[in-house]
Amino acid sequence: MLRDFFVGFIKIHILYHASKNPIYGVEMMRELKRHGYEVGPGTMYPTLHALEKQGYLKSKEAVVRGKVRKYYEATAKGRKMLEKSREKIRELVDEVIDDK
Ligand SMILES: [Zn+2]
């Protein structure tokens, strides 16, 4: 239930970081934890795969210390969605936080 409620926040957070630098799953789980979201691999990887399948992220593999790691970056479509999300967040903050 809680996860259902915050899944959009998690996706926006992923898109935001993937628009700045290529990210990978473990790194993103740590980042979300810093923000108070407990997201395990059973949620993170399917979310990354879904965002890639929908065209918001693209992945590339790199070998890091002998292991293959998958990095994700926001696509043009992903950046557009992030911009739309920003407008929605602004509107939501105006009402829910600032009570306008
Ligand atoms: Zn963050």
XYZ file of C-alpha atoms and ligand atoms in Angstrom:
101
model
C 0.000 0.000 0.000
C 2.689 2.497 1.027
C 4.754 1.449 -1.961
C 1.775 1.910 -4.301
C 1.336 5.387 -2.948
C 4.948 6.473 -3.397
C 5.802 4.628 -6.586
C 5.413 7.836 -8.634
C 7.784 9.698 -6.309
C 10.312 6.909 -6.690
C 10.057 7.005 -10.493
C 10.474 10.776 -10.580
C 13.457 10.501 -8.262
C 15.064 7.913 -10.539
C 14.388 10.043 -13.627
C 15.850 13.091 -11.928
C 19.146 11.392 -11.067
C 19.333 9.575 -14.413
C 19.003 12.948 -16.144
C 22.077 14.256 -14.278
C 24.420 11.251 -14.446
C 24.177 7.596 -15.461
C 22.949 5.657 -12.420
C 22.880 1.997 -11.425
C 20.486 0.039 -9.242
C 22.448 -0.282 -5.997
C 23.458 3.374 -6.107
C 19.846 4.444 -6.630
C 18.635 2.216 -3.759
C 21.167 3.936 -1.487
C 20.056 7.350 -2.679
C 16.394 6.574 -2.029
C 17.253 5.223 1.408
C 18.921 8.561 2.182
C 15.533 10.128 1.418
C 13.688 7.686 3.668
C 12.441 5.216 1.041
C 13.171 1.550 1.675
C 13.370 0.191 -1.866
C 14.831 -3.287 -2.291
C 16.146 -4.930 -5.466
C 12.759 -6.631 -5.990
C 11.271 -3.196 -6.576
C 14.222 -1.250 -7.983
C 15.152 -3.536 -10.871
C 11.611 -4.071 -12.202
C 11.077 -0.288 -11.972
C 14.279 0.416 -13.934
C 13.334 -2.222 -16.537
C 9.827 -0.801 -16.883
C 11.141 2.754 -17.304
C 13.523 1.509 -19.973
C 10.834 -0.497 -21.757
C 8.618 2.583 -21.790
C 11.446 4.611 -23.337
C 12.216 6.927 -20.402
C 15.630 5.393 -19.689
C 18.285 3.726 -21.802
C 20.884 1.364 -20.396
C 24.456 0.475 -21.185
C 26.694 -2.098 -19.576
C 30.125 -1.389 -18.177
C 32.604 -3.692 -16.468
C 33.484 -2.422 -13.003
C 36.098 -4.368 -11.029
C 35.453 -7.463 -13.137
C 31.671 -7.287 -12.812
C 29.114 -6.187 -15.388
C 27.129 -3.233 -14.176
C 24.127 -1.754 -15.963
C 23.964 2.027 -16.082
C 20.775 3.898 -16.869
C 20.457 7.342 -18.398
C 17.367 9.435 -19.093
C 16.313 9.630 -22.754
C 14.805 12.723 -24.393
C 11.378 11.240 -23.586
C 12.474 10.756 -19.970
C 13.630 14.367 -19.709
C 10.332 15.578 -21.130
C 8.462 13.492 -18.544
C 10.667 14.930 -15.803
C 9.795 18.451 -16.939
C 6.081 17.591 -16.862
C 6.542 16.069 -13.406
C 8.195 19.269 -12.191
C 5.114 21.267 -13.186
C 2.879 18.763 -11.408
C 5.045 18.850 -8.283
C 4.999 22.638 -8.263
C 1.220 22.612 -8.480
C 0.954 19.981 -5.761
C 3.281 21.929 -3.449
C 1.246 25.080 -4.014
C -1.867 23.323 -2.832
C -0.770 20.655 -0.363
C 2.209 22.401 1.247
C 1.450 26.101 0.818
C -2.334 25.657 1.070
C -3.032 28.020 -1.867
Zn 18.027 12.196 -4.669
